[in-house]
Tab-separated table of C-alpha atoms and ligand atoms in Angstrom:
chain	number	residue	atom	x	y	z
M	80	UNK	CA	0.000	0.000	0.000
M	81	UNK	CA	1.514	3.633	-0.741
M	82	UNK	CA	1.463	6.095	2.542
M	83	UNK	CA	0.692	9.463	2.066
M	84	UNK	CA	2.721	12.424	3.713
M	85	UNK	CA	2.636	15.784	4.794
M	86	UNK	CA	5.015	18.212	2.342
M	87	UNK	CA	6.547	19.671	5.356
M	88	UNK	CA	7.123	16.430	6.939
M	89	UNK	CA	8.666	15.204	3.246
M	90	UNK	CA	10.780	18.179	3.285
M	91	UNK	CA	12.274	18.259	6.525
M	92	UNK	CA	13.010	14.166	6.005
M	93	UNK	CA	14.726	14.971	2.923
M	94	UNK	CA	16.509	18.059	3.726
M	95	UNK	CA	18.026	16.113	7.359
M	96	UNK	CA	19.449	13.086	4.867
M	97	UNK	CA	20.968	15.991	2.632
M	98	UNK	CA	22.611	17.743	5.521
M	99	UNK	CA	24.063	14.349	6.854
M	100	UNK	CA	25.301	14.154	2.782
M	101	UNK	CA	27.152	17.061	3.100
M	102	UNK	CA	25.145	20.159	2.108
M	103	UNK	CA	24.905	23.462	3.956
M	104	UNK	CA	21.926	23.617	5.841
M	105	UNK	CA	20.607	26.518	2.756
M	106	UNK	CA	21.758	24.041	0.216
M	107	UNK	CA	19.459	20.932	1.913
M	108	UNK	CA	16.156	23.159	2.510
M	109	UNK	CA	16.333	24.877	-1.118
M	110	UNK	CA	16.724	21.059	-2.587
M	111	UNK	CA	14.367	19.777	-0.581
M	112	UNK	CA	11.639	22.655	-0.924
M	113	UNK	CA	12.568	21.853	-4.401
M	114	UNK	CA	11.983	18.237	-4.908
M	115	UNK	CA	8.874	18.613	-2.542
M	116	UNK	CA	7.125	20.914	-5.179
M	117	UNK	CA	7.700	18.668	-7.723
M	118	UNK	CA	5.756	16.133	-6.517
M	119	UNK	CA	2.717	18.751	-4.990
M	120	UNK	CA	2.790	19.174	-8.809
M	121	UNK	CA	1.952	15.921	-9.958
M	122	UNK	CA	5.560	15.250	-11.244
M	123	UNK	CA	6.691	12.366	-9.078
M	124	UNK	CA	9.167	11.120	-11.345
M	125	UNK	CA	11.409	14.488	-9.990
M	126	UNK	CA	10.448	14.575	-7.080
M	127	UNK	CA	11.881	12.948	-3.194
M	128	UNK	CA	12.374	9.815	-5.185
M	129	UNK	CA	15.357	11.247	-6.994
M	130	UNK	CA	17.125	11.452	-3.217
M	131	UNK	CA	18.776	7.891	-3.446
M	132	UNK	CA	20.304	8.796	-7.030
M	133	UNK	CA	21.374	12.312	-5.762
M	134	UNK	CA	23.606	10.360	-2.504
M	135	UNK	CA	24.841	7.683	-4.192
M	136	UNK	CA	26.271	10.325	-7.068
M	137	UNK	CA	27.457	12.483	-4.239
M	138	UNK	CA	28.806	9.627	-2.267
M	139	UNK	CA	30.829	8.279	-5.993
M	140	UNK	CA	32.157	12.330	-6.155
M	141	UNK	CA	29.699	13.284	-9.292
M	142	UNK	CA	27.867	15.607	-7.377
M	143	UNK	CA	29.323	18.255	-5.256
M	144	UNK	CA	27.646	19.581	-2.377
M	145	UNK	CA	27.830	23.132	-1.546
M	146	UNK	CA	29.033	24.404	-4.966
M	147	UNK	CA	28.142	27.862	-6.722
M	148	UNK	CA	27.642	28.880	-9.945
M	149	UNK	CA	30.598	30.174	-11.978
M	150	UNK	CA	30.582	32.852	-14.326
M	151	UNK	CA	32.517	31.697	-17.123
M	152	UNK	CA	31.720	35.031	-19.588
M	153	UNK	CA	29.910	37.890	-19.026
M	154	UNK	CA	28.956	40.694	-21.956
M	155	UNK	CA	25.840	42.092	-20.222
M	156	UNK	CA	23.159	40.028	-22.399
M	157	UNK	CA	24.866	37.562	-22.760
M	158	UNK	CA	26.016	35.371	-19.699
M	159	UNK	CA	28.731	31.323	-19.537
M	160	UNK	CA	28.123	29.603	-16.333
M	161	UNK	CA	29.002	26.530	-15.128
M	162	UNK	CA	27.389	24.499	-12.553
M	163	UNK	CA	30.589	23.207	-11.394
M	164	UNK	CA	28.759	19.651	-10.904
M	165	UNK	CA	26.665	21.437	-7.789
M	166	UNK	CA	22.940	20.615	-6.970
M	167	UNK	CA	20.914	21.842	-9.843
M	168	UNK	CA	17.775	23.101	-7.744
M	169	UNK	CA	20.522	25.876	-6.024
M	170	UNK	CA	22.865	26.785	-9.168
M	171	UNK	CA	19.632	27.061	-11.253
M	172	UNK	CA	18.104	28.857	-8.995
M	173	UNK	CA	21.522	31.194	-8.924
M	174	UNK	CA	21.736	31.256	-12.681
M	175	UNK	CA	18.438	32.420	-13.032
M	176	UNK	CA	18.583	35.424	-10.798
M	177	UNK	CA	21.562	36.550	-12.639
M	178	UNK	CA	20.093	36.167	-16.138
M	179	UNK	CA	16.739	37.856	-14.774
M	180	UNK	CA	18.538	40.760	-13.048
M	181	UNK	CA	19.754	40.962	-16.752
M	182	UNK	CA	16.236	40.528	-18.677
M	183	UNK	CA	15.361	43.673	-16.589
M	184	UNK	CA	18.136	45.716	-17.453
M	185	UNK	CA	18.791	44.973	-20.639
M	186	UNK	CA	15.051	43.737	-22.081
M	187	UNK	CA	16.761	40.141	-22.838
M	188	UNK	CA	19.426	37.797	-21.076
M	189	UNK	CA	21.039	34.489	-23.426
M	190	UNK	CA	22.184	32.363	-20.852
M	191	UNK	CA	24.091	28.772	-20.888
M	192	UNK	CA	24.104	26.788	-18.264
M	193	UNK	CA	26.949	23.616	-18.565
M	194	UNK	CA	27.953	21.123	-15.816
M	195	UNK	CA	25.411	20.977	-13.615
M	196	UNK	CA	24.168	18.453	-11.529
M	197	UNK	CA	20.351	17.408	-12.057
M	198	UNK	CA	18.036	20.577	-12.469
M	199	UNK	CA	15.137	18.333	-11.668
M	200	UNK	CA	11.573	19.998	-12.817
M	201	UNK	CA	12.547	22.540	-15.730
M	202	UNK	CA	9.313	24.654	-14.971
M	203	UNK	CA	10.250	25.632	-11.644
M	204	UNK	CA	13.192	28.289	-13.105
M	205	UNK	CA	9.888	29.837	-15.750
M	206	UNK	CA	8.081	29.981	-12.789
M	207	UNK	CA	10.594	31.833	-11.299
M	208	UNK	CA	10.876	34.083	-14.391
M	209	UNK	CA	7.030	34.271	-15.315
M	210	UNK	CA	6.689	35.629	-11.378
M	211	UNK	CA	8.481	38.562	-12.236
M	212	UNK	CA	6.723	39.563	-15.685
M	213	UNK	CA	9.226	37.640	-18.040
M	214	UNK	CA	9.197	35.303	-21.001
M	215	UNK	CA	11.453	32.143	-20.224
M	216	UNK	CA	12.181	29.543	-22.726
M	217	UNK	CA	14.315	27.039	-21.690
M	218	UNK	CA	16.581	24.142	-24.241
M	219	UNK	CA	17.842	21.545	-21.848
M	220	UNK	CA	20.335	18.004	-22.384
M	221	UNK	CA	20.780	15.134	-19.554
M	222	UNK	CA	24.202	13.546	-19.616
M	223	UNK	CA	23.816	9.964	-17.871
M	224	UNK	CA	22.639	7.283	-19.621
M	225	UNK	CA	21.331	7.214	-23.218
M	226	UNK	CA	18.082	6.412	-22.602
M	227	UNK	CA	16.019	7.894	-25.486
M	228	UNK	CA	15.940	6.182	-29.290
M	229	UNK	CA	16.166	8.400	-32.028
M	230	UNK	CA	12.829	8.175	-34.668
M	231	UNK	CA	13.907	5.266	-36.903
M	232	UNK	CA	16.861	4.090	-34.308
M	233	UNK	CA	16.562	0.714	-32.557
M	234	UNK	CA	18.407	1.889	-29.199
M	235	UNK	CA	18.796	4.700	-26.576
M	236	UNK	CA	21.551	7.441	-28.206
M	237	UNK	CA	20.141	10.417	-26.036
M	238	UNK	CA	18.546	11.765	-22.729
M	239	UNK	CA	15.064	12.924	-21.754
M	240	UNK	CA	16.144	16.281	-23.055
M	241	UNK	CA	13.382	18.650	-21.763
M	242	UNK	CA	12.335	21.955	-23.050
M	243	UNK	CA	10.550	24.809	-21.232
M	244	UNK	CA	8.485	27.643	-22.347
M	245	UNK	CA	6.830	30.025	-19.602
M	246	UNK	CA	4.790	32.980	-20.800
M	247	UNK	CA	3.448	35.691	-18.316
M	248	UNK	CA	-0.506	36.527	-18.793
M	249	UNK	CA	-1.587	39.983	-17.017
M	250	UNK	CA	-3.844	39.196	-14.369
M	251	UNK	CA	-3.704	35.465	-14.537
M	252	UNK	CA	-1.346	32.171	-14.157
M	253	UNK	CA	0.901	31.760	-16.242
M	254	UNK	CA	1.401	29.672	-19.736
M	255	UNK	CA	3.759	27.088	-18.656
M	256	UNK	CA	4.888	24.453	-20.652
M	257	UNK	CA	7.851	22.140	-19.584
M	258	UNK	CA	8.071	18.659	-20.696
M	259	UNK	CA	10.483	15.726	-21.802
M	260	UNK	CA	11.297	15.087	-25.465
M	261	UNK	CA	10.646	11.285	-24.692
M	262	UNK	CA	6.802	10.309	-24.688
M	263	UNK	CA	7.053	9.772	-20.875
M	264	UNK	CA	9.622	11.274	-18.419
M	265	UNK	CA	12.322	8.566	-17.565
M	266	UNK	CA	11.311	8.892	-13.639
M	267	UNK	CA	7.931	8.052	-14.715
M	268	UNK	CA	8.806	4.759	-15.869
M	269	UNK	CA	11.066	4.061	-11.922
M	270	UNK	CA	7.742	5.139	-10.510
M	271	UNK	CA	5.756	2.168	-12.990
M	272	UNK	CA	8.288	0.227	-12.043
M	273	UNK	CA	8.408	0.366	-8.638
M	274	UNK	CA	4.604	0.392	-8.594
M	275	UNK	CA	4.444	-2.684	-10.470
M	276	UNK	CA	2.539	-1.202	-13.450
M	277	UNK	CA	2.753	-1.530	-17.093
M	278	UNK	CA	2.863	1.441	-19.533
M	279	UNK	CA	1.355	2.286	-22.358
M	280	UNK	CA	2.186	0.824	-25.766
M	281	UNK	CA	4.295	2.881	-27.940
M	282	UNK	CA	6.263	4.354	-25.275
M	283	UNK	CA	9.481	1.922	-24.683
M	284	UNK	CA	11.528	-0.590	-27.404
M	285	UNK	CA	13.573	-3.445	-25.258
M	286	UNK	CA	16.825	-4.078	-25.280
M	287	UNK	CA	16.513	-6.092	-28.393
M	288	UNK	CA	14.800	-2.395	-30.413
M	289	UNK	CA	11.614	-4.603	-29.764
M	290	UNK	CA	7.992	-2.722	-28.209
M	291	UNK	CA	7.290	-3.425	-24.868
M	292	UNK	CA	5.032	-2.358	-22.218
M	293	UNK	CA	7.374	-3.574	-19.175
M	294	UNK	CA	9.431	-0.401	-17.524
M	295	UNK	CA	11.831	-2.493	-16.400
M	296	UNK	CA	13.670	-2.666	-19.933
M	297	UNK	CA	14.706	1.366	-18.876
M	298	UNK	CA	14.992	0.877	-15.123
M	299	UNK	CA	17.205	-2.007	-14.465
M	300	UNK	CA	19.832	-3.748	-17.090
M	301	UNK	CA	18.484	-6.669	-19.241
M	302	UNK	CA	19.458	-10.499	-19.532
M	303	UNK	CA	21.974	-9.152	-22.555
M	304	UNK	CA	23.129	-6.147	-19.871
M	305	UNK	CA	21.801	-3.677	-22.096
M	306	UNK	CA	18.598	-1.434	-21.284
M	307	UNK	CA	16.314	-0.679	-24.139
M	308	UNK	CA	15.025	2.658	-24.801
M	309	UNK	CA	12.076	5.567	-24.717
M	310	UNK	CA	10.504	6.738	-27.951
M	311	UNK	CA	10.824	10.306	-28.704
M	312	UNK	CA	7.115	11.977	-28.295
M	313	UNK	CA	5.819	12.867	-31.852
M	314	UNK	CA	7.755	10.962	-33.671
M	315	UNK	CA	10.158	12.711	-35.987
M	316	UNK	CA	9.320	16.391	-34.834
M	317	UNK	CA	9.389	15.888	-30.902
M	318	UNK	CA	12.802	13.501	-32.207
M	319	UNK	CA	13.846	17.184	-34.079
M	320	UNK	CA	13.189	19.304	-30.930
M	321	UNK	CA	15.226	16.476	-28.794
M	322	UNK	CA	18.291	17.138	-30.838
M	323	UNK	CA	17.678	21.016	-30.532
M	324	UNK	CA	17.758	20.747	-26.938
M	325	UNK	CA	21.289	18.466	-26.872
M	326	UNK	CA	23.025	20.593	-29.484
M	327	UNK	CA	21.607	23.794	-27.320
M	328	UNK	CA	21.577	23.162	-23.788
M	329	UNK	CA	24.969	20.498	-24.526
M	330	UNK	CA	27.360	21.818	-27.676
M	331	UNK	CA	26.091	25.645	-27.388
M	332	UNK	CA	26.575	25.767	-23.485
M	333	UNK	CA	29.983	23.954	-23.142
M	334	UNK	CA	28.747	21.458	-20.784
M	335	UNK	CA	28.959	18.595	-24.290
M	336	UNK	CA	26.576	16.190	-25.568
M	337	UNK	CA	26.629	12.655	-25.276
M	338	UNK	CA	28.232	10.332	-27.262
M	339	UNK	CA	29.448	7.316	-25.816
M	340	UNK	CA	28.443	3.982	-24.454
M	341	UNK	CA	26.252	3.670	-20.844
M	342	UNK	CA	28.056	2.784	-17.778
M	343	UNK	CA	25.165	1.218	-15.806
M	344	UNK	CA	27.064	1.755	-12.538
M	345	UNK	CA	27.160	5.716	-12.696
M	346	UNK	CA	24.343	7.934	-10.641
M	347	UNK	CA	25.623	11.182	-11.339
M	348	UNK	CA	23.198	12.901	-13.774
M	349	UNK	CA	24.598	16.264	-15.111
M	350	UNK	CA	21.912	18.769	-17.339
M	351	UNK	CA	23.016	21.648	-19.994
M	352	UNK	CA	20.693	24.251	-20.231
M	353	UNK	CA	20.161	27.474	-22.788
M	354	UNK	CA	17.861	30.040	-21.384
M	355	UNK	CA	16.410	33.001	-23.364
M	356	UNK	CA	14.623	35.809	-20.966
M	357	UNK	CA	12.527	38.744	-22.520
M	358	UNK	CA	11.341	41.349	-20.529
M	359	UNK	CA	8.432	42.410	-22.555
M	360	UNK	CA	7.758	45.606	-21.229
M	361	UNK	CA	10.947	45.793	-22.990
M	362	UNK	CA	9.414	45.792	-26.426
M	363	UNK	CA	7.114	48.354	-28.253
M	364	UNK	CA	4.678	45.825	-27.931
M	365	UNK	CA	3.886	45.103	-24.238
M	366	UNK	CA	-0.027	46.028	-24.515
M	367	UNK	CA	-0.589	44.244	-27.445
M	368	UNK	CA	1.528	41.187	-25.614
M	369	UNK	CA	-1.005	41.779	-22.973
M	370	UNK	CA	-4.391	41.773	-24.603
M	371	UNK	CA	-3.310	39.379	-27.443
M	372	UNK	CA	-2.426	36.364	-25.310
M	373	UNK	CA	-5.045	36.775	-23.441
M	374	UNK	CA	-7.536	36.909	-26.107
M	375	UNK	CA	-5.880	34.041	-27.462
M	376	UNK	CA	-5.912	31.801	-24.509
M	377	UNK	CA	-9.888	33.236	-23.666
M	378	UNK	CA	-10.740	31.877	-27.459
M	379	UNK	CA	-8.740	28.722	-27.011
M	380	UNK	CA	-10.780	27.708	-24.016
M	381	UNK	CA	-14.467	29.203	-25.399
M	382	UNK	CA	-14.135	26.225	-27.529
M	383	UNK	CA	-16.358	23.118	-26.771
M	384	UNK	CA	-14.288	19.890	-24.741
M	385	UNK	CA	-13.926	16.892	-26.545
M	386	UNK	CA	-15.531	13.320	-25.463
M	387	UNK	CA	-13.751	12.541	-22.103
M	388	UNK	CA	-12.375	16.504	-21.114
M	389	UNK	CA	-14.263	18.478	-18.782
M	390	UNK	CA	-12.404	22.262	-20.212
M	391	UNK	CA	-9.762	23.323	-22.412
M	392	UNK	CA	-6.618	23.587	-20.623
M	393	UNK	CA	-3.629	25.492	-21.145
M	394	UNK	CA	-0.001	24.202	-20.060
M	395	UNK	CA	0.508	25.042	-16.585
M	396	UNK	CA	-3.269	24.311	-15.244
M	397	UNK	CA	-2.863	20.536	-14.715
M	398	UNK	CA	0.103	20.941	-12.198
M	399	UNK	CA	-1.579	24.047	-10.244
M	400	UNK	CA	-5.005	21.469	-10.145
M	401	UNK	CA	-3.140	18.694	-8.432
M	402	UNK	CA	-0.920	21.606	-6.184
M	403	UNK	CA	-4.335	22.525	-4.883
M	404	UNK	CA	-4.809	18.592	-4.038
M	405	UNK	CA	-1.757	17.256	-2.960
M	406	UNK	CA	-1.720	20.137	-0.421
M	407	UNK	CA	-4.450	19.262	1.247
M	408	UNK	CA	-4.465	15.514	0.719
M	409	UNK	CA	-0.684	14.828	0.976
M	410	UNK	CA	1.842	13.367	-0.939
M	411	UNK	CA	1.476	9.770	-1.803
M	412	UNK	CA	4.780	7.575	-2.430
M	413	UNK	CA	4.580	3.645	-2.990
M	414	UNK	CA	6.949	1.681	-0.938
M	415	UNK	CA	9.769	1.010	-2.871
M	416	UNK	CA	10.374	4.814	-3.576
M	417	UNK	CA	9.518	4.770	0.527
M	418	UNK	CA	12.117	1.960	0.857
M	419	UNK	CA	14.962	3.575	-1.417
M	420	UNK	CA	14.315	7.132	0.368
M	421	UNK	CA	14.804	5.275	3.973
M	422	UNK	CA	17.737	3.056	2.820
M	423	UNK	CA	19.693	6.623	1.394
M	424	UNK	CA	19.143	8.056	4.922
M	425	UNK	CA	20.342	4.871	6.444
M	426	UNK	CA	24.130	5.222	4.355
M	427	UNK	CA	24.763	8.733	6.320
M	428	UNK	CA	23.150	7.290	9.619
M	429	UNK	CA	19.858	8.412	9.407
M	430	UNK	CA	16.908	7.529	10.354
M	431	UNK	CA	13.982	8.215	8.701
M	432	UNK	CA	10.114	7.243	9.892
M	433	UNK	CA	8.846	4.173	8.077
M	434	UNK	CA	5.289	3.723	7.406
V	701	LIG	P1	4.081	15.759	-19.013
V	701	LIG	O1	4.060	14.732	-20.081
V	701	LIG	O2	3.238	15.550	-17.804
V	701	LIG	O3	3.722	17.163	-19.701
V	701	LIG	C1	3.658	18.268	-18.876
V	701	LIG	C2	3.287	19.500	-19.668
V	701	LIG	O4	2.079	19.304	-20.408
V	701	LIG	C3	3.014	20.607	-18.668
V	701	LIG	O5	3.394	21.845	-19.220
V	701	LIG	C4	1.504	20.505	-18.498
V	701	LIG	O6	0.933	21.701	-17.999
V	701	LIG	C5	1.067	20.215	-19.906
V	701	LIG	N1	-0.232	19.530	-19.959
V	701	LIG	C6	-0.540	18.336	-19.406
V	701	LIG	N2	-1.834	18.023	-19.645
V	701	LIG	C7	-2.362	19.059	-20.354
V	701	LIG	C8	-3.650	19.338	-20.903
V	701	LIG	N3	-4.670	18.496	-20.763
V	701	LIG	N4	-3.828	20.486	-21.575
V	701	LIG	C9	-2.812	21.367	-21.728
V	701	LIG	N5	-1.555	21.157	-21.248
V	701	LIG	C10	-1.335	20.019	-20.565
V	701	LIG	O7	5.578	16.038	-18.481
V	701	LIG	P2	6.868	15.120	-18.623
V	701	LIG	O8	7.309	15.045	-20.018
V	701	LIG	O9	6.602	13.845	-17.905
V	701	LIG	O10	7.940	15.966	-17.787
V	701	LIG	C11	7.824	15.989	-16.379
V	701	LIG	C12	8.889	16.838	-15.774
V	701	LIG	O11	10.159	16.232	-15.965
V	701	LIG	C13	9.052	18.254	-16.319
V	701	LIG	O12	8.980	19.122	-15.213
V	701	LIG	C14	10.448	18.299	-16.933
V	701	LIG	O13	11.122	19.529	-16.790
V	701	LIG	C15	11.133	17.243	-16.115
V	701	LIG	N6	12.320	16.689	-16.780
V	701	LIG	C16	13.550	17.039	-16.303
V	701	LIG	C17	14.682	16.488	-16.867
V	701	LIG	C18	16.048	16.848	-16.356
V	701	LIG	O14	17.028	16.232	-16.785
V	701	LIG	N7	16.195	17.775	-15.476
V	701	LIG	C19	14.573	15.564	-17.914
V	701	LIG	C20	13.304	15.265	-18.382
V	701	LIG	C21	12.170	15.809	-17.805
């Protein structure tokens, strides 16, 4: 049976094991505030079940607690950092406040992002952005195991490689897209697979370039020792964006792109990320920014649903929905996520409640 928890109870849990890992006591609470949200917003997969992954890669030296960003080249708009292999949820968070001090100054900031460890949820820096008035786009790669196929390839040559887009609207939450090039999220498929669950067809090839419907084939190495793969989500135009994201958020930021075989044993997870801010009060065209995207969004969602939708939705309003829940209802995790989470704080001598 999965338990259900409080956030704050989640948060302090994670945030102690962190601390005993080796991060400031800033560092632990902005990770674990961090990884918290992301599963208040429906996105379990980046969530408190990415805690074993993030100890083991500190505990094998991949991840380095208590690291800063690095400005690497500055021109004003334009802005080189490097993550310098610290927690992603603290050097993006630093990396955005210095490319959105820029947006305002300047109207735009061009940011790259290389060698960071795992940024987690991509929408939580556009939130960050959209709170202050700006336009956030965001082109991200994943070095750690090839896990997606390319459209027409029989095995994993890539990562999850998300992109972001977050649009301000005047007077109203924001448009906020942020999703993985692969049909699913790979985090979604640890979650089926520690749940016990199938997935749907047309999302995974085994390790043979076969279909399949068992998670496993991404989550654990196969008979042959080699995982299969996820499909890239629209076949060979979500496959196009992937490869925008990798030679953007890897080759344009410096942090490289992956090309080489998987070493099953390594946890460290490092993401590249290209960020474009606009400040559109910037531009000659704020008010018509304003009242277009509104209009737009107001005509999208006059339309009638389809069999089986309630509404019209625009990116950002399933995640705020399940906020709204999880808040009151709690988080729920199923016990092998439960079971990893205790066994990381049992490595630095903590204990953590079971259920
Ligand atoms: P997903 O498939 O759930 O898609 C989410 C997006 O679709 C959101 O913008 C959501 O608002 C929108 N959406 C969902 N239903 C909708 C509807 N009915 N109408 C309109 N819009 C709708 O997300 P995913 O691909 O599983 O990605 C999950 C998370 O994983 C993201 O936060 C992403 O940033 C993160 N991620 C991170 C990495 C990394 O390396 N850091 C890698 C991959 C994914």
């Amino acid at each position: 049976m999965p338990t259900h928890h409080r956030a704050e109870d989640l948060r302090s849990h994670v945030a102690t094991v962190l601390r005993a890992a080796g991060s400031s006591q800033k560092e632990a609470a902005t990770v674990a505030e961090n990884l918290v949200e992301a599963n208040l917003r429906g996105h379990d997969s980046h969530g408190v079940g990415m805690l074993p992954r993030y100890v083991e890669a500190v505990l094998e030296g991949g991840l380095k607690p208590n690291s800063n960003v690095n400005i690497r080249m500055d021109t004003g708009t334009l802005l080189n950092l490097d993550g310098q292999r610290g927690y992603g949820q603290v050097i993006g968070e630093q990396s955005m406040q210095l490319g959105m001090d820029r947006a305002k100054q300047h109207g735009s900031c061009i940011m790259t992002l290389g060698n960071t460890h795992h940024l987690g949820r991509i929408g939580h820096f556009a939130e960050m952005a959209v709170a202050q008035g700006l336009v956030s786009l965001h082109f991200v790669n994943v070095l750690s195991r090839p896990v997606v196929a390319p459209f027409g390839g029989a095995d994993g040559r890539y990562g999850t490689n998300p992109c972001c887009i977050g649009i301000p609207l005047v007077g109203r939450p924001p448009f906020l897209l942020d999703f993985a090039t692969s049909r699913v999220a790979q985090g979604k498929m640890r979650v089926a697979y520690n749940e016990g669950q199938q997935v749907s067809p047309g999302t995974l090839i085994d390790e043979h370039g076969r279909p399949t419907t068992d998670p496993a084939v991404v989550v654990v190495p196969q008979s042959n020792g080699l995982f299969g793969a996820l499909m890239a989500f629209g076949e060979h135009k979500g496959y196009g964006l992937a490869v925008a994201c990798e030679l953007l958020g890897g080759a344009l930021t410096g942090g490289g792109t992956w090309h080489k075989p998987t070493d099953p044993g390594v946890r460290t997870v490092l993401n590249g990320m290209l960020t474009i801010l606009i400040d559109p009060t910037k531009l000659a065209t704020q008010v018509s920014f304003e009242e277009e995207a509104l209009a737009f969004v107001d005509w999208l969602q006059a339309g009638p649903a389809a069999p089986g939708f309630d509404a019209v939705q625009i990116a950002g309003e399933p995640e705020r929905v399940t906020r709204a829940q999880r808040d009151m209802e709690g988080i729920q995790i199923d016990n092998a996520t439960w079971r990893e989470i205790v066994a990381a704080g049992k490595k630095f001598n903590v204990e953590m409640p079971h259920q």
